[in-house]
CSV table of C-alpha atoms (C1' of nucleotides) in Angstrom, one decimal:
chain,number,residue,atom,x,y,z
O,1,MET,CA,104.1,-82.1,-2.1
O,2,LEU,CA,105.2,-84.2,-5.1
O,3,ASN,CA,108.9,-84.6,-5.8
O,4,LEU,CA,109.6,-85.7,-9.2
O,5,PRO,CA,113.0,-86.4,-10.4
O,6,GLY,CA,114.3,-84.2,-13.2
O,7,TYR,CA,117.3,-81.9,-13.8
O,8,ALA,CA,117.3,-78.5,-15.4
O,9,GLU,CA,118.6,-78.2,-18.7
O,10,GLN,CA,119.8,-75.1,-21.0
O,11,VAL,CA,118.2,-74.9,-24.7
O,12,ARG,CA,119.6,-72.5,-27.1
O,13,SER,CA,117.2,-70.6,-29.2
O,14,ASN,CA,115.8,-72.3,-32.3
O,15,HIS,CA,116.7,-75.6,-31.1
O,16,ASP,CA,114.6,-78.8,-31.6
O,17,PHE,CA,114.8,-80.2,-27.7
O,18,VAL,CA,111.8,-83.0,-28.7
O,19,LYS,CA,112.3,-84.2,-32.1
O,20,LEU,CA,109.3,-85.3,-34.5
O,21,GLY,CA,109.5,-89.2,-35.0
O,22,GLU,CA,111.0,-89.8,-31.8
O,23,ARG,CA,109.7,-91.8,-28.7
O,24,VAL,CA,109.9,-90.1,-25.6
O,25,ASP,CA,110.1,-91.4,-21.9
O,26,HIS,CA,109.8,-87.9,-20.2
O,27,SER,CA,107.7,-85.0,-20.3
O,28,CYS,CA,109.1,-81.2,-20.5
O,29,LEU,CA,108.2,-78.8,-17.6
O,30,ILE,CA,109.5,-75.3,-18.8
O,31,VAL,CA,111.1,-73.5,-16.3
O,32,ALA,CA,112.2,-70.2,-18.8
O,33,GLY,CA,112.1,-69.0,-21.9
O,34,VAL,CA,109.4,-69.6,-24.4
O,35,VAL,CA,108.8,-72.9,-26.4
O,36,GLY,CA,106.7,-73.5,-29.8
O,37,ARG,CA,105.3,-76.9,-30.6
O,38,PHE,CA,105.8,-77.3,-34.4
O,39,ASP,CA,104.1,-79.2,-37.0
O,40,GLN,CA,105.6,-79.7,-40.5
O,41,ASP,CA,104.5,-81.3,-43.8
O,42,SER,CA,107.0,-83.0,-46.3
O,43,GLN,CA,107.9,-79.9,-47.8
O,44,GLY,CA,109.2,-78.4,-44.8
O,45,ASN,CA,106.2,-75.7,-44.0
O,46,ARG,CA,106.0,-75.1,-40.3
O,47,GLN,CA,103.5,-74.1,-38.1
O,48,ILE,CA,103.5,-73.5,-34.7
O,49,ILE,CA,100.4,-75.2,-33.1
O,50,ALA,CA,101.2,-74.2,-29.4
O,51,LEU,CA,103.1,-72.1,-27.6
O,52,HIS,CA,104.3,-72.5,-23.9
O,53,ILE,CA,105.8,-70.3,-21.2
O,54,PRO,CA,107.3,-71.0,-17.9
O,55,GLY,CA,105.2,-73.6,-15.7
O,56,ASP,CA,103.6,-74.9,-18.7
O,57,MET,CA,104.3,-78.8,-19.0
O,58,ALA,CA,104.8,-78.4,-23.1
O,59,ASP,CA,104.2,-82.2,-23.7
O,60,LEU,CA,102.5,-83.7,-20.5
O,61,HIS,CA,100.4,-85.6,-23.1
O,62,SER,CA,103.4,-87.8,-24.1
O,63,ALA,CA,102.9,-89.5,-20.8
O,64,VAL,CA,100.4,-91.6,-22.6
O,65,GLN,CA,101.0,-90.8,-26.2
O,66,PRO,CA,104.9,-91.1,-26.3
O,67,GLU,CA,105.0,-91.0,-30.1
O,68,VAL,CA,106.3,-87.6,-30.9
O,69,THR,CA,104.0,-86.0,-33.9
O,70,SER,CA,104.9,-82.1,-33.4
O,71,ALA,CA,108.3,-80.8,-32.3
O,72,LEU,CA,109.2,-78.8,-29.5
O,73,GLN,CA,111.7,-75.8,-30.2
O,74,ALA,CA,112.9,-73.0,-27.9
O,75,LEU,CA,112.0,-69.8,-29.3
O,76,SER,CA,114.6,-68.0,-26.8
O,77,THR,CA,117.1,-69.5,-24.6
O,78,THR,CA,115.2,-71.6,-22.3
O,79,THR,CA,115.6,-73.7,-19.3
O,80,ILE,CA,113.5,-77.1,-19.0
O,81,VAL,CA,113.1,-79.8,-16.7
O,82,ARG,CA,112.6,-83.4,-18.3
O,83,ILE,CA,110.4,-85.4,-16.1
O,84,PRO,CA,110.2,-89.5,-16.7
O,85,HIS,CA,106.8,-91.1,-17.7
O,86,SER,CA,107.3,-93.3,-15.1
O,87,ALA,CA,107.3,-90.8,-12.4
O,88,ILE,CA,104.1,-89.0,-13.8
O,89,LEU,CA,102.1,-91.9,-14.2
O,90,SER,CA,103.0,-93.9,-10.9
O,91,ALA,CA,101.9,-90.6,-9.3
O,92,ALA,CA,98.8,-90.6,-11.1
O,93,ARG,CA,98.0,-94.2,-10.4
O,94,THR,CA,98.8,-93.6,-6.8
O,95,TYR,CA,96.5,-90.3,-6.4
O,96,PRO,CA,93.9,-90.8,-8.8
O,97,THR,CA,92.8,-86.9,-8.1
O,98,LEU,CA,96.4,-86.0,-9.6
O,99,GLY,CA,95.8,-88.0,-12.5
O,100,GLU,CA,92.6,-86.3,-13.2
O,101,ALA,CA,94.4,-83.0,-12.4
O,102,LEU,CA,97.0,-83.7,-15.1
O,103,TRP,CA,94.5,-84.9,-17.6
O,104,ARG,CA,92.7,-81.3,-17.0
O,105,ASP,CA,95.7,-79.7,-17.4
O,106,CYS,CA,96.1,-81.3,-21.0
O,107,MET,CA,92.5,-80.5,-21.8
O,108,ALA,CA,93.1,-76.8,-21.0
O,109,ASP,CA,96.0,-76.8,-23.8
O,110,SER,CA,93.7,-78.6,-26.2
O,111,ALA,CA,90.8,-75.9,-25.4
O,112,ILE,CA,93.7,-73.6,-26.4
O,113,LEU,CA,94.4,-75.6,-29.8
O,114,ALA,CA,90.6,-75.4,-30.6
O,115,GLU,CA,90.6,-71.9,-30.4
O,116,TRP,CA,93.6,-71.7,-32.5
O,117,VAL,CA,91.8,-73.3,-35.2
O,118,PHE,CA,89.1,-70.9,-34.8
O,119,ASN,CA,91.8,-68.1,-34.8
O,120,VAL,CA,93.8,-69.4,-37.9
O,121,GLY,CA,90.4,-70.3,-39.9
O,122,ARG,CA,88.2,-67.4,-39.4
O,123,ARG,CA,90.3,-64.0,-38.3
O,124,ASP,CA,91.9,-62.0,-40.7
O,125,ALA,CA,95.7,-61.0,-40.0
O,126,LYS,CA,94.6,-58.0,-37.5
O,127,LYS,CA,92.2,-59.9,-35.5
O,128,ARG,CA,94.3,-62.9,-35.4
O,129,ILE,CA,97.5,-61.2,-34.3
O,130,ALA,CA,95.8,-59.5,-31.6
O,131,HIS,CA,94.2,-62.1,-30.4
O,132,LEU,CA,97.3,-64.1,-30.3
O,133,ILE,CA,98.9,-61.0,-28.1
O,134,CYS,CA,95.9,-60.9,-25.7
O,135,GLU,CA,96.0,-64.9,-25.1
O,136,ILE,CA,99.5,-64.3,-24.3
O,137,ALA,CA,99.0,-61.5,-22.1
O,138,VAL,CA,96.4,-63.4,-19.9
O,139,ARG,CA,98.6,-66.6,-19.9
O,140,VAL,CA,101.7,-64.9,-18.6
O,141,GLY,CA,99.5,-62.9,-16.0
O,142,ALA,CA,100.7,-59.5,-17.2
O,143,ALA,CA,99.0,-57.2,-15.0
O,144,PRO,CA,98.6,-53.2,-15.8
O,145,ALA,CA,100.9,-50.8,-14.7
O,146,ASN,CA,100.9,-46.8,-15.2
O,147,GLY,CA,97.6,-47.7,-17.1
O,148,MET,CA,99.8,-49.8,-19.8
O,149,ILE,CA,100.3,-53.6,-19.8
O,150,MET,CA,103.8,-54.7,-20.9
O,151,PHE,CA,105.7,-57.8,-21.2
O,152,PRO,CA,108.5,-59.2,-22.6
O,153,PHE,CA,108.4,-60.6,-25.9
O,154,PRO,CA,111.1,-63.1,-27.3
O,155,LEU,CA,108.9,-64.0,-30.4
O,156,THR,CA,110.4,-62.6,-34.0
O,157,GLN,CA,107.8,-61.7,-36.4
O,158,THR,CA,108.9,-64.9,-38.3
O,159,HIS,CA,107.5,-66.8,-35.1
O,160,VAL,CA,104.3,-65.0,-35.1
O,161,GLY,CA,103.8,-65.7,-38.6
O,162,ASP,CA,104.6,-69.5,-38.0
O,163,ALA,CA,101.8,-69.2,-34.9
O,164,ALA,CA,99.2,-66.9,-37.0
O,165,ALA,CA,99.6,-68.8,-40.4
O,166,LEU,CA,100.8,-65.5,-41.8
O,167,THR,CA,103.8,-64.6,-43.9
O,168,PRO,CA,106.6,-62.5,-42.1
O,169,VAL,CA,105.9,-59.7,-44.5
O,170,HIS,CA,102.4,-60.0,-43.8
O,171,VAL,CA,103.0,-59.6,-39.9
O,172,ASN,CA,105.0,-57.1,-40.4
O,173,ARG,CA,102.8,-54.5,-42.0
O,174,THR,CA,99.8,-56.0,-39.8
O,175,VAL,CA,102.1,-55.3,-36.5
O,176,GLN,CA,102.6,-51.9,-37.8
O,177,ALA,CA,99.2,-51.3,-38.3
O,178,LEU,CA,98.5,-52.0,-35.1
O,179,ARG,CA,101.0,-49.9,-33.7
O,180,ARG,CA,99.9,-47.0,-35.7
O,181,GLU,CA,96.3,-47.5,-34.4
O,182,GLY,CA,97.7,-47.1,-30.6
O,183,LEU,CA,96.7,-50.7,-29.6
O,184,VAL,CA,99.8,-52.5,-29.3
O,185,ASP,CA,103.4,-52.4,-29.8
O,186,ILE,CA,105.1,-55.4,-30.5
O,187,GLY,CA,108.7,-55.6,-30.2
O,188,LYS,CA,111.3,-56.9,-27.6
O,189,ASN,CA,108.3,-56.2,-25.1
O,190,VAL,CA,104.7,-56.0,-26.0
O,191,LYS,CA,103.2,-52.7,-24.8
O,192,ILE,CA,99.4,-52.7,-24.6
O,193,ASN,CA,98.3,-49.1,-24.6
O,194,ASP,CA,94.7,-50.0,-24.9
O,195,TRP,CA,93.3,-53.5,-23.4
O,196,GLY,CA,89.9,-52.7,-24.1
O,197,GLY,CA,90.4,-51.4,-27.5
O,198,LEU,CA,92.7,-54.5,-28.1
O,199,VAL,CA,90.4,-57.3,-26.9
O,200,ALA,CA,87.6,-55.5,-28.8
O,201,ALA,CA,89.7,-55.7,-32.2
O,202,ALA,CA,90.6,-59.4,-31.6
O,203,ASP,CA,87.0,-60.3,-30.6
O,204,PHE,CA,88.9,-61.8,-27.5
O,205,ASP,CA,86.8,-64.0,-25.0
O,206,ASP,CA,88.8,-65.2,-22.4
O,207,ARG,CA,86.6,-68.1,-21.4
O,208,TYR,CA,88.2,-70.9,-23.4
O,209,LEU,CA,91.3,-70.3,-21.0
O,210,HIS,CA,89.1,-71.9,-18.1
O,211,LEU,CA,90.8,-69.1,-15.7
O,212,SER,CA,89.0,-70.4,-12.8
O,213,THR,CA,90.2,-74.1,-12.5
O,214,LYS,CA,93.5,-73.0,-13.4
O,215,PRO,CA,95.8,-74.1,-10.7
O,216,LYS,CA,98.1,-71.2,-9.7
O,217,ARG,CA,101.6,-71.5,-10.7
O,218,VAL,CA,103.7,-72.9,-8.1
O,219,PRO,CA,107.5,-72.6,-7.6
O,220,LEU,CA,109.3,-75.4,-8.6
O,221,ILE,CA,110.6,-77.8,-6.0
O,222,HIS,CA,113.6,-79.5,-7.0
K,1,MET,CA,83.4,-105.1,-19.0
K,2,LEU,CA,82.2,-101.6,-17.9
K,3,ASN,CA,78.4,-101.0,-17.3
K,4,LEU,CA,78.1,-97.5,-17.9
K,5,PRO,CA,74.9,-96.1,-17.5
K,6,GLY,CA,72.7,-94.1,-20.3
K,7,TYR,CA,70.2,-94.3,-22.5
K,8,ALA,CA,70.0,-93.6,-26.3
K,9,GLU,CA,68.8,-90.4,-27.7
K,10,GLN,CA,67.9,-89.1,-30.8
K,11,VAL,CA,69.1,-85.7,-32.4
K,12,ARG,CA,67.7,-83.9,-35.0
K,13,SER,CA,70.2,-82.8,-38.0
K,14,ASN,CA,71.4,-79.5,-37.5
K,15,HIS,CA,70.5,-79.5,-33.8
K,16,ASP,CA,72.7,-78.2,-31.0
K,17,PHE,CA,72.9,-80.9,-28.3
K,18,VAL,CA,75.3,-79.4,-26.1
K,19,LYS,CA,75.1,-75.7,-25.8
K,20,LEU,CA,77.6,-73.1,-25.6
K,21,GLY,CA,78.0,-71.5,-21.8
K,22,GLU,CA,76.1,-74.3,-20.5
K,23,ARG,CA,77.8,-76.8,-17.6
K,24,VAL,CA,77.2,-80.3,-18.3
K,25,ASP,CA,77.2,-83.1,-15.8
K,26,HIS,CA,77.8,-86.1,-18.5
K,27,SER,CA,79.5,-86.9,-21.9
K,28,CYS,CA,78.1,-87.8,-25.4
K,29,LEU,CA,79.0,-90.9,-26.7
K,30,ILE,CA,78.1,-91.0,-30.6
K,31,VAL,CA,76.1,-94.3,-31.4
K,32,ALA,CA,75.1,-93.5,-35.1
K,33,GLY,CA,75.3,-90.0,-37.2
K,34,VAL,CA,77.9,-87.4,-37.5
K,35,VAL,CA,78.4,-84.5,-35.2
K,36,GLY,CA,80.5,-81.3,-35.5
K,37,ARG,CA,81.9,-79.5,-32.4
K,38,PHE,CA,81.8,-75.5,-33.4
K,39,ASP,CA,83.2,-72.8,-31.9
K,40,GLN,CA,82.0,-69.3,-32.7
K,41,ASP,CA,82.7,-65.6,-32.2
K,42,SER,CA,80.7,-62.6,-31.2
K,43,GLN,CA,79.5,-61.9,-34.9
K,44,GLY,CA,78.2,-65.6,-34.9
K,45,ASN,CA,80.8,-66.8,-37.3
K,46,ARG,CA,80.7,-70.7,-37.0
K,47,GLN,CA,84.0,-72.8,-37.4
K,48,ILE,CA,83.7,-76.7,-37.0
K,49,ILE,CA,86.9,-77.4,-34.6
K,50,ALA,CA,86.3,-81.4,-34.7
K,51,LEU,CA,84.1,-84.1,-36.0
K,52,HIS,CA,83.1,-87.1,-34.2
K,53,ILE,CA,81.7,-90.4,-35.7
K,54,PRO,CA,80.0,-93.4,-34.1
K,55,GLY,CA,82.2,-94.7,-31.3
K,56,ASP,CA,83.7,-91.4,-30.3
K,57,MET,CA,82.8,-89.8,-27.2
K,58,ALA,CA,82.4,-86.4,-28.7
K,59,ASP,CA,83.2,-84.5,-25.3
K,60,LEU,CA,84.7,-86.7,-23.0
K,61,HIS,CA,86.8,-83.9,-22.0
K,62,SER,CA,83.8,-82.2,-20.4
K,63,ALA,CA,84.4,-84.8,-17.6
K,64,VAL,CA,87.4,-82.9,-16.3
K,65,GLN,CA,86.4,-79.6,-17.8
K,66,PRO,CA,82.6,-79.6,-17.5
K,67,GLU,CA,82.2,-75.6,-18.7
K,68,VAL,CA,81.2,-75.8,-22.4
K,69,THR,CA,83.2,-73.6,-24.6
K,70,SER,CA,82.1,-75.4,-27.8
K,71,ALA,CA,78.9,-76.6,-29.1
K,72,LEU,CA,78.0,-80.2,-30.2
K,73,GLN,CA,75.7,-80.3,-33.3
K,74,ALA,CA,74.3,-83.0,-34.9
K,75,LEU,CA,75.0,-82.8,-38.9
K,76,SER,CA,72.9,-85.6,-39.6
K,77,THR,CA,70.3,-87.6,-37.8
K,78,THR,CA,72.4,-88.5,-34.9
K,79,THR,CA,71.9,-91.3,-32.1
K,80,ILE,CA,73.7,-90.1,-28.8
K,81,VAL,CA,74.3,-91.9,-25.2
K,82,ARG,CA,74.5,-89.4,-22.4
K,83,ILE,CA,76.9,-90.7,-19.7
K,84,PRO,CA,77.1,-89.0,-16.6
K,85,HIS,CA,80.3,-87.5,-15.5
K,86,SER,CA,79.9,-89.3,-11.9
K,87,ALA,CA,80.0,-92.7,-13.7
K,88,ILE,CA,83.2,-92.1,-15.8
K,89,LEU,CA,85.2,-90.6,-13.0
K,90,SER,CA,84.5,-93.2,-10.5
K,91,ALA,CA,85.5,-95.7,-12.8
K,92,ALA,CA,88.6,-93.8,-13.8
K,93,ARG,CA,89.3,-93.6,-10.0
K,94,THR,CA,88.8,-97.2,-9.1
K,95,TYR,CA,90.9,-98.5,-12.2
K,96,PRO,CA,93.6,-96.2,-12.8
K,97,THR,CA,94.7,-97.5,-16.2
K,98,LEU,CA,90.9,-97.2,-17.4
K,99,GLY,CA,91.6,-93.3,-16.3
K,100,GLU,CA,94.7,-93.2,-18.4
K,101,ALA,CA,92.9,-94.6,-21.4
K,102,LEU,CA,90.4,-92.1,-21.2
K,103,TRP,CA,93.1,-89.3,-21.0
K,104,ARG,CA,94.7,-91.1,-24.0
K,105,ASP,CA,91.5,-91.0,-25.9
K,106,CYS,CA,91.4,-87.2,-25.4
K,107,MET,CA,95.0,-86.7,-26.4
K,108,ALA,CA,93.9,-88.4,-29.5
K,109,ASP,CA,91.5,-85.9,-30.2
K,110,SER,CA,94.0,-83.2,-29.1
K,111,ALA,CA,96.5,-84.4,-31.9
K,112,ILE,CA,93.5,-84.2,-34.7
K,113,LEU,CA,92.9,-80.5,-33.5
K,114,ALA,CA,96.6,-80.0,-33.9
K,115,GLU,CA,96.7,-81.2,-37.2
K,116,TRP,CA,93.6,-79.2,-38.1
K,117,VAL,CA,95.4,-76.0,-37.3
K,118,PHE,CA,98.2,-77.1,-39.7
K,119,ASN,CA,95.4,-77.8,-42.1
K,120,VAL,CA,93.6,-74.5,-41.6
K,121,GLY,CA,96.8,-72.6,-41.6
K,122,ARG,CA,99.2,-73.7,-44.0
K,123,ARG,CA,97.0,-75.8,-46.7
K,124,ASP,CA,95.4,-74.3,-49.6
K,125,ALA,CA,91.8,-75.2,-50.4
K,126,LYS,CA,92.3,-78.0,-52.5
K,127,LYS,CA,94.9,-79.9,-50.2
K,128,ARG,CA,92.6,-78.8,-47.2
K,129,ILE,CA,89.7,-80.6,-48.2
K,130,ALA,CA,91.7,-83.5,-49.7
K,131,HIS,CA,93.5,-83.8,-46.1
K,132,LEU,CA,89.8,-83.7,-44.5
K,133,ILE,CA,88.5,-86.5,-46.8
K,134,CYS,CA,91.7,-88.6,-46.0
K,135,GLU,CA,91.3,-88.3,-42.2
K,136,ILE,CA,87.6,-89.1,-42.4
K,137,ALA,CA,88.3,-92.2,-44.4
K,138,VAL,CA,90.9,-93.4,-42.1
K,139,ARG,CA,88.5,-92.7,-38.9
K,140,VAL,CA,85.8,-94.4,-40.3
K,141,GLY,CA,87.6,-97.3,-41.4
K,142,ALA,CA,86.6,-97.3,-45.0
K,143,ALA,CA,88.3,-100.3,-46.8
K,144,PRO,CA,89.0,-100.3,-50.7
K,145,ALA,CA,86.3,-102.3,-52.7
K,146,ASN,CA,86.3,-102.7,-56.4
K,147,GLY,CA,89.5,-100.6,-56.2
K,148,MET,CA,87.5,-97.8,-54.7
K,149,ILE,CA,86.9,-96.3,-51.6
K,150,MET,CA,83.2,-95.6,-50.8
K,151,PHE,CA,81.4,-94.3,-47.8
K,152,PRO,CA,78.6,-92.2,-47.0
K,153,PHE,CA,79.0,-88.6,-46.4
K,154,PRO,CA,76.2,-86.8,-44.8
K,155,LEU,CA,77.7,-83.3,-44.6
K,156,THR,CA,77.1,-80.5,-46.7
K,157,GLN,CA,79.5,-78.2,-48.6
K,158,THR,CA,78.8,-75.9,-46.4
K,159,HIS,CA,79.7,-78.0,-43.5
K,160,VAL,CA,82.8,-79.0,-45.2
K,161,GLY,CA,83.6,-75.4,-45.5
K,162,ASP,CA,82.7,-74.7,-41.6
K,163,ALA,CA,85.5,-77.5,-41.1
K,164,ALA,CA,88.0,-76.4,-43.7
K,165,ALA,CA,87.6,-72.7,-42.9
K,166,LEU,CA,86.4,-71.8,-46.5
K,167,THR,CA,83.5,-70.3,-48.1
K,168,PRO,CA,80.5,-72.6,-49.6
K,169,VAL,CA,81.2,-70.9,-52.7
K,170,HIS,CA,85.1,-71.7,-52.7
K,171,VAL,CA,84.4,-75.5,-51.3
K,172,ASN,CA,81.8,-75.9,-54.5
K,173,ARG,CA,84.8,-75.1,-56.8
K,174,THR,CA,87.2,-77.1,-55.1
K,175,VAL,CA,85.1,-80.0,-54.6
K,176,GLN,CA,84.5,-79.8,-58.4
K,177,ALA,CA,88.0,-79.6,-59.3
K,178,LEU,CA,88.9,-82.8,-57.2
K,179,ARG,CA,86.2,-84.6,-58.9
K,180,ARG,CA,87.5,-83.4,-62.3
K,181,GLU,CA,90.9,-84.6,-61.7
K,182,GLY,CA,89.4,-88.0,-61.0
K,183,LEU,CA,90.7,-88.1,-57.2
K,184,VAL,CA,87.6,-88.0,-55.2
K,185,ASP,CA,83.9,-87.4,-55.7
K,186,ILE,CA,82.5,-85.7,-52.6
K,187,GLY,CA,78.7,-86.1,-52.6
K,188,LYS,CA,76.0,-88.3,-50.6
K,189,ASN,CA,78.9,-90.5,-50.9
K,190,VAL,CA,82.5,-90.2,-50.6
K,191,LYS,CA,83.9,-91.8,-53.4
K,192,ILE,CA,87.8,-92.0,-53.7
K,193,ASN,CA,89.2,-93.5,-57.0
K,194,ASP,CA,92.7,-92.7,-56.5
K,195,TRP,CA,93.5,-93.3,-53.0
K,196,GLY,CA,97.4,-92.9,-53.7
K,197,GLY,CA,96.9,-89.7,-55.7
K,198,LEU,CA,94.5,-88.1,-53.0
K,199,VAL,CA,96.9,-88.7,-50.3
K,200,ALA,CA,99.5,-87.2,-52.1
K,201,ALA,CA,97.5,-84.4,-53.3
K,202,ALA,CA,96.7,-83.7,-49.5
K,203,ASP,CA,100.0,-84.4,-48.0
K,204,PHE,CA,98.3,-86.8,-46.0
K,205,ASP,CA,100.6,-88.8,-43.2
K,206,ASP,CA,98.4,-90.8,-40.7
K,207,ARG,CA,100.6,-90.8,-38.0
K,208,TYR,CA,98.9,-87.9,-36.0
K,209,LEU,CA,95.7,-90.4,-35.6
K,210,HIS,CA,98.2,-92.9,-33.5
K,211,LEU,CA,96.4,-95.7,-35.3
K,212,SER,CA,98.4,-98.4,-33.4
K,213,THR,CA,97.6,-97.1,-29.9
K,214,LYS,CA,93.8,-96.7,-31.0
K,215,PRO,CA,91.9,-98.9,-29.5
K,216,LYS,CA,89.2,-101.2,-31.6
K,217,ARG,CA,85.9,-100.0,-32.1
K,218,VAL,CA,83.5,-102.4,-29.5
K,219,PRO,CA,79.9,-102.8,-29.9
K,220,LEU,CA,78.3,-100.7,-27.1
K,221,ILE,CA,76.7,-102.7,-24.3
K,222,HIS,CA,73.7,-101.0,-22.5
Q,1,DC,C1',135.0,-55.5,-40.2
Q,2,DG,C1',131.9,-58.7,-42.0
Q,3,DC,C1',128.4,-62.0,-41.4
Q,4,DT,C1',123.6,-63.1,-40.2
Q,5,DC,C1',119.4,-62.3,-38.5
Q,6,DT,C1',115.3,-59.3,-38.3
Q,7,DG,C1',112.2,-55.7,-39.5
Q,8,DT,C1',111.1,-52.8,-43.5
Q,9,DT,C1',109.3,-51.2,-48.0
Q,10,DG,C1',107.5,-51.6,-52.7
Q,11,DA,C1',105.4,-54.0,-56.7
Q,12,DT,C1',103.4,-57.9,-58.5
Q,13,DT,C1',100.7,-62.0,-58.3
Q,14,DA,C1',97.6,-65.5,-56.8
Q,15,DA,C1',93.9,-67.4,-53.9
Q,16,DA,C1',89.8,-66.7,-51.7
Q,17,DT,C1',86.1,-64.0,-50.4
Q,18,DT,C1',82.0,-61.0,-51.5
Q,19,DC,C1',77.7,-60.5,-53.9
Q,20,DA,C1',74.3,-61.6,-56.9
Q,21,DA,C1',71.4,-65.1,-59.0
Q,22,DG,C1',69.7,-69.3,-61.0
Q,23,DA,C1',68.7,-74.6,-61.1
Q,24,DG,C1',67.9,-79.0,-58.7
Q,25,DT,C1',65.9,-81.3,-54.7
Q,26,DA,C1',63.4,-82.8,-51.3
Q,27,DG,C1',59.9,-81.9,-47.7
Q,28,DT,C1',55.1,-79.9,-46.5
Q,29,DG,C1',50.5,-79.0,-46.7
Q,30,DG,C1',46.5,-78.1,-49.3
L,1,DC,C1',49.0,-84.8,-56.9
L,2,DC,C1',50.8,-80.1,-57.3
L,3,DA,C1',52.2,-75.7,-55.2
L,4,DC,C1',55.1,-73.7,-52.1
L,5,DT,C1',59.1,-73.5,-49.4
L,6,DA,C1',63.8,-74.0,-47.9
L,7,DC,C1',68.2,-76.0,-48.7
L,8,DT,C1',71.8,-77.3,-51.4
L,9,DC,C1',74.8,-77.1,-55.5
L,10,DT,C1',76.1,-74.2,-59.3
L,11,DT,C1',78.1,-70.1,-62.0
L,12,DG,C1',80.0,-65.6,-62.9
L,13,DA,C1',82.0,-61.2,-62.2
L,14,DA,C1',84.1,-57.9,-59.1
L,15,DT,C1',86.9,-57.0,-54.9
L,16,DT,C1',89.8,-58.1,-51.3
L,17,DT,C1',93.6,-60.2,-48.7
L,18,DA,C1',97.2,-62.2,-48.2
L,19,DA,C1',101.3,-64.4,-50.7
L,20,DT,C1',105.2,-64.1,-53.4
L,21,DC,C1',109.7,-61.6,-55.0
L,22,DA,C1',113.0,-58.7,-54.4
L,23,DA,C1',115.8,-55.4,-52.1
L,24,DC,C1',117.7,-52.8,-48.2
L,25,DA,C1',118.8,-51.2,-43.4
L,26,DG,C1',119.7,-51.7,-38.9
L,27,DA,C1',121.1,-54.4,-34.8
L,28,DG,C1',124.0,-58.0,-32.8
L,29,DC,C1',127.9,-61.0,-32.8
L,30,DG,C1',132.6,-63.2,-33.6
DNA sequence: CGCTCTGTTGATTAAATTCAAGAGTAGTGG
DNA sequence: CCACTACTCTTGAATTTAATCAACAGAGCG
C-alpha cells in the first residue's frame, strides 16, 4: 500500500483553499464534505465546473500542471489532506502502472467535464438540475432504501445554480417543479422518490462515469 | 525521438472516424484538418465538446480509457494517423517522464473543457463566439500580418453553434453583429481586424491554455 | 434580539429558440 | 453546359425560456 504523506485539515464552508493564480506543490484529497471547482471571469461571475466528494482527489491534475486556473472552494465544512506533488510523482515514476491509474483518474474527471459542457449547453433547466442530481447520486453511491434514494445534500440553491449555470431564482422554481412532479425533493437531503422517472426526465446515461474502471473507494491510510 | 507506428488516413468531412460506444485500441493524431469531439443525447441533440487541430492527439485519453463516450468527426477533409495504445503505453512505461508529458497533454485538453463549461454556461452569444474565435486563433498560432490576424476556418455556422451551444440562426445573427462592429469577420477565413477589441469583447484570458508548458509543435516523423 | 443567509414569490424584461421561407453556392450527373 | 440537389447563409415574426428586479419570510447564529 502507498504511504503518502499528508495531514488532515479542516476547511470552513465557502472558503477557497486553493486560490486562482497560485502555483501549488500539492494535490488535495477530499476526506469529508463537498468541494466545488470554480472558474470566474473578470467581472467576478462564477461557475462551478466540477464537484468533488469524499474520496476524490480534487486537483490531482495539478501534479502535472501546477498553475491554478480554477479555485477550489469548500461548499460545506470539509476535511482535506494535502499530498505533495513530489510524493505523487515519484510514486508514479517508480510504479508506471500507478502513474497510469492517476492519469486514468484525471480522465474520469475530464469525462464528467465533457458531460457538463453538454448539460449546460443543451439541456433546459429541469433536465439540467435533474441530471446533476442523478450524477451526484451515482457518484456518492446512494442506494435505494424503502423504495427511495436519499443522501445528504449540503449545497444551497445558489450553489446548484453555479453548477447548472442558472440564476438562483430559476433554480428555486425548477426545484419546486421537480418536487411537485414527485421526482425528487432537493433540500438538506436529496430524496429521490422515482429514480426511473428522474433518469428519464434528465435523459441520464451513466456510461460517461466509467463505473466499471472506477476503482473502489478505499479507506484512508494515514 | 519516438518512432511510433501508424499510417496516414484520409477522412471525409462530416464523417465519424471514432464512433460512440466502440472500444478503441488506438489514439488519433490529427495531421491536417479540423475535428470535433461530439456528445449526444438520446434524442440525437449534438454538442461539440472539443475541437482539435493539426498536431493534437484528439483522443489520447483513450489510451487509458478505451470506451468511447464521445465521437470524433471530421469537420473538414482531414488526415489522421492512428497510433496503437500498445505503442503509447509501452513508451510511457519505459520513459515515465514521457508518460507524465502525455498525462499533461490530456490535462491541457481538460483545462480547455473547463473553460468551455464556463463559456457555454456564463457568457452570452456574442462573448461566447468571440471567445471561441480567440481560443482557436491562439491555438493555431495565428500571427498578425498587415495589422490583421487571419487564418482558414473550415467550420460552418452550424458547427460553431454546435460548439457554442447556440442555434444556427442565432449564430448567424451574432456573427453578423461581430462583423458589423469591425471586430472579426468569420467566413471561410477568420479575419480579426481588432485583436484587442475581440479579446475585450470575449473577456478572453489565455492562461487556461497553459502556453508556457505547451510543447512546441514538432513535424511528424513517420 | 438583530443580523445574515437561504428560500420563496410576483412582475417585467431580455435573450435565444422556433418556425418558415428565400437566396446564394458548390457539386453531380445528364 | 445546364438542370438538379444539397448545403449554407440569411431574414422576419412569433414564442419560449431564463434573467432581472424587488420584496419578504423563515432559519440559524452570535
